Coordinates of C-alpha atoms in Angstrom, one line a residue:
X25 CA 127.8 101.2 81.5
X26 CA 127.4 104.9 80.7
X27 CA 124.7 104.1 77.8
X28 CA 122.5 102.2 80.2
X29 CA 122.9 104.9 83.0
X30 CA 121.7 107.4 80.5
X31 CA 118.9 105.3 79.6
X32 CA 117.9 104.8 83.1
X33 CA 118.3 108.5 83.7
X34 CA 115.9 109.3 80.6
X35 CA 113.5 106.7 82.2
X36 CA 113.4 108.3 85.5
X37 CA 112.8 111.9 84.0
X38 CA 109.9 110.6 82.2
X39 CA 108.3 108.8 85.3
X40 CA 109.0 112.0 87.4
X41 CA 107.4 114.1 85.0
X42 CA 104.6 111.9 84.5
X43 CA 103.9 111.6 88.3
X44 CA 104.0 115.5 88.5
X45 CA 101.2 115.9 85.9
X46 CA 99.4 113.0 86.6
X47 CA 98.9 114.0 90.2
X48 CA 98.0 117.8 89.0
X49 CA 96.2 117.2 85.9
X50 CA 95.0 113.6 86.0
X51 CA 95.6 110.9 83.7
X52 CA 93.3 111.8 81.2
X53 CA 94.2 115.4 81.4
X54 CA 97.9 114.5 80.4
X55 CA 99.2 114.4 77.1
X56 CA 102.2 112.5 76.0
X57 CA 103.7 115.8 74.8
X58 CA 103.2 117.4 78.3
X59 CA 105.1 114.7 79.8
X60 CA 108.2 115.0 77.6
X61 CA 108.1 118.8 77.9
X62 CA 108.2 118.4 81.8
X63 CA 110.6 115.9 81.6
X64 CA 113.0 117.8 79.0
X65 CA 113.3 114.8 76.9
X66 CA 112.2 113.9 73.2
X67 CA 108.7 113.2 72.0
X68 CA 109.5 109.8 70.7
X69 CA 111.3 108.7 73.9
X70 CA 107.9 107.9 75.9
X71 CA 107.1 105.3 73.1
X72 CA 110.8 104.1 73.0
X73 CA 111.0 103.4 76.7
X74 CA 107.5 102.7 77.5
X75 CA 105.6 102.3 74.6
X76 CA 102.9 104.9 75.6
X77 CA 101.2 106.9 78.4
X78 CA 99.4 104.0 79.9
X79 CA 102.7 102.0 80.6
X80 CA 104.2 105.0 82.1
X81 CA 101.1 105.3 84.4
X82 CA 101.7 101.7 85.4
X83 CA 105.5 101.7 85.7
X84 CA 105.0 104.5 88.3
X85 CA 103.3 101.7 90.5
X86 CA 105.3 98.6 89.2
X87 CA 108.1 98.9 91.7
X88 CA 105.9 100.5 94.8
X89 CA 106.6 98.7 97.8
X90 CA 105.6 100.6 100.9
X91 CA 107.9 100.4 103.7
X92 CA 105.1 99.2 106.1
X93 CA 105.1 95.7 104.0
X94 CA 108.7 95.2 105.0
X95 CA 107.8 95.5 108.7
X96 CA 107.3 92.2 110.9
X97 CA 103.7 91.9 112.4
X98 CA 103.1 88.8 114.4
X99 CA 99.6 89.9 115.4
X100 CA 100.3 88.9 119.5
X101 CA 99.8 92.6 120.0
X102 CA 97.4 94.0 117.4
X103 CA 97.5 97.5 118.9
X104 CA 101.2 97.7 118.7
X105 CA 101.0 96.3 115.2
X106 CA 98.4 98.8 114.4
X107 CA 100.4 101.9 115.5
X108 CA 103.4 100.8 113.5
X109 CA 101.1 100.3 110.4
X110 CA 99.8 103.9 110.8
X111 CA 103.3 105.3 111.2
X112 CA 104.5 103.6 108.1
X113 CA 101.6 104.5 106.1
X114 CA 101.6 108.1 107.3
X115 CA 105.6 107.9 106.2
X116 CA 104.6 106.7 102.8
X117 CA 101.8 109.1 102.4
X118 CA 104.1 111.9 103.2
X119 CA 107.1 111.0 101.0
X120 CA 104.9 110.2 98.0
X121 CA 102.2 112.7 97.8
X122 CA 101.6 112.7 94.3
X123 CA 101.0 109.0 94.1
X124 CA 98.8 109.5 96.7
X125 CA 96.9 112.0 94.7
X126 CA 96.9 109.8 91.9
X127 CA 95.4 106.8 93.7
X128 CA 92.6 109.1 95.0
X129 CA 91.9 110.5 91.6
X130 CA 91.7 107.0 90.0
X131 CA 89.5 105.6 92.9
X132 CA 87.1 108.7 92.5
X133 CA 87.0 108.2 88.7
X134 CA 86.6 104.6 88.9
X135 CA 88.9 104.5 85.9
X136 CA 89.9 101.3 84.1
X137 CA 93.3 101.5 85.4
X138 CA 92.1 100.4 88.9
X139 CA 92.7 96.7 88.6
X140 CA 96.4 97.5 88.6
X141 CA 96.2 99.8 91.3
X142 CA 94.3 97.2 93.6
X143 CA 97.0 94.5 92.7
X144 CA 99.8 97.2 94.1
X145 CA 97.5 98.0 97.2
X146 CA 95.8 94.7 98.4
X147 CA 98.6 93.3 100.2
X148 CA 98.6 96.6 102.5
X149 CA 94.7 96.3 102.6
X150 CA 95.1 92.6 103.6
X151 CA 97.5 93.4 106.4
X152 CA 95.1 95.8 107.7
X153 CA 92.3 93.5 107.8
X154 CA 94.2 91.1 109.6
X155 CA 95.4 93.6 112.3
X156 CA 91.9 94.5 112.9
X157 CA 90.5 91.2 113.0
X158 CA 93.1 90.2 115.5
X159 CA 92.6 93.2 117.7
X160 CA 88.8 92.6 118.0
X161 CA 89.3 88.7 118.5
X162 CA 91.7 89.7 121.5
X163 CA 89.4 92.3 122.6
X164 CA 91.8 95.4 121.9
X165 CA 89.4 96.8 119.2
X166 CA 85.4 97.3 119.3
X167 CA 83.7 97.7 116.2
X168 CA 80.4 95.9 114.6
X169 CA 81.4 95.9 111.0
X170 CA 84.8 95.0 109.7
X171 CA 83.9 96.1 106.1
X172 CA 82.7 99.6 107.5
X173 CA 85.8 100.0 109.7
X174 CA 88.4 99.2 107.0
X175 CA 86.5 101.9 104.5
X176 CA 86.7 104.3 107.7
X177 CA 90.2 103.8 108.4
X178 CA 91.6 103.5 104.8
X179 CA 89.5 106.8 104.3
X180 CA 91.3 108.5 106.8
X181 CA 94.7 107.3 106.1
X182 CA 94.5 107.8 102.2
X183 CA 92.3 111.0 102.0
X184 CA 93.4 112.9 104.9
X185 CA 96.4 115.8 104.9
X186 CA 97.0 115.4 101.0
X187 CA 95.3 118.8 100.0
X188 CA 95.9 122.3 101.2
X189 CA 92.0 123.0 100.6
X190 CA 91.4 123.8 104.3
X191 CA 94.7 125.6 105.1
X192 CA 93.2 129.0 104.8
X193 CA 90.6 128.1 106.9
X194 CA 92.7 126.7 109.6
X195 CA 95.1 129.6 109.2
X196 CA 92.2 132.0 110.6
X197 CA 91.8 130.2 113.8
X198 CA 93.9 131.8 116.8
X199 CA 96.4 129.2 118.0
X200 CA 95.8 126.7 115.1
X201 CA 99.1 125.4 113.6
X202 CA 99.1 124.3 110.1
X203 CA 102.9 123.3 110.1
X204 CA 103.1 119.9 112.0
X205 CA 106.1 117.6 111.9
X206 CA 105.9 114.2 110.8
X207 CA 105.8 112.9 114.3
X208 CA 102.9 114.9 115.1
X209 CA 100.9 113.9 112.0
X210 CA 101.6 110.2 113.1
X211 CA 100.3 110.8 116.8
X212 CA 97.0 112.8 115.7
X213 CA 96.3 110.2 113.2
X214 CA 97.0 107.3 115.5
X215 CA 95.0 109.1 118.4
X216 CA 92.1 109.7 116.0
X217 CA 91.7 106.3 114.7
X218 CA 92.5 104.2 118.0
X219 CA 89.6 106.4 119.7
X220 CA 87.3 105.4 116.9
X221 CA 88.1 101.8 117.7
X222 CA 87.2 102.3 121.3
X223 CA 90.3 100.5 122.3
X224 CA 90.5 99.0 126.0

């Protein structure tokens, strides 16, 4: 039992080290040696446990199941479902900022690993599409193009608030707070997106 626990501990250290490095340096900019140094394990252990760097990358997403997929969405009240979807996505984004950074990098680079990421995220985007479609059909949301609306909503959810790039600028604005609670981030994100959908 102890041997199995030690094995799992080493694997988790490798995954944690890789996640940190991939988020900061990108997949291509990270070496197996750097992952092992970050994890504090012997160089051979990445190959032993995962078979290589690419499999470490895929393992980061293999067990990924955002909490929003565990919620119930019956689509009888699409706006309520959409609010719940946004809340759970923001929770995921704030709890896994490094995975979100990796996802952003892979999409921007159009990497050969995108197919795996599409498999992981497809159920999330399918749920979003169904909520938006139901909202339009029931007159709760107003938009012309479902495709365009999907891109804008996904862009807002995935690409916002994952970087400190604007923080120095915002700190120079009197009364502007850069420290916001989870509840505030959810409220601001929800308000912004729903205003764009011109809900009735």
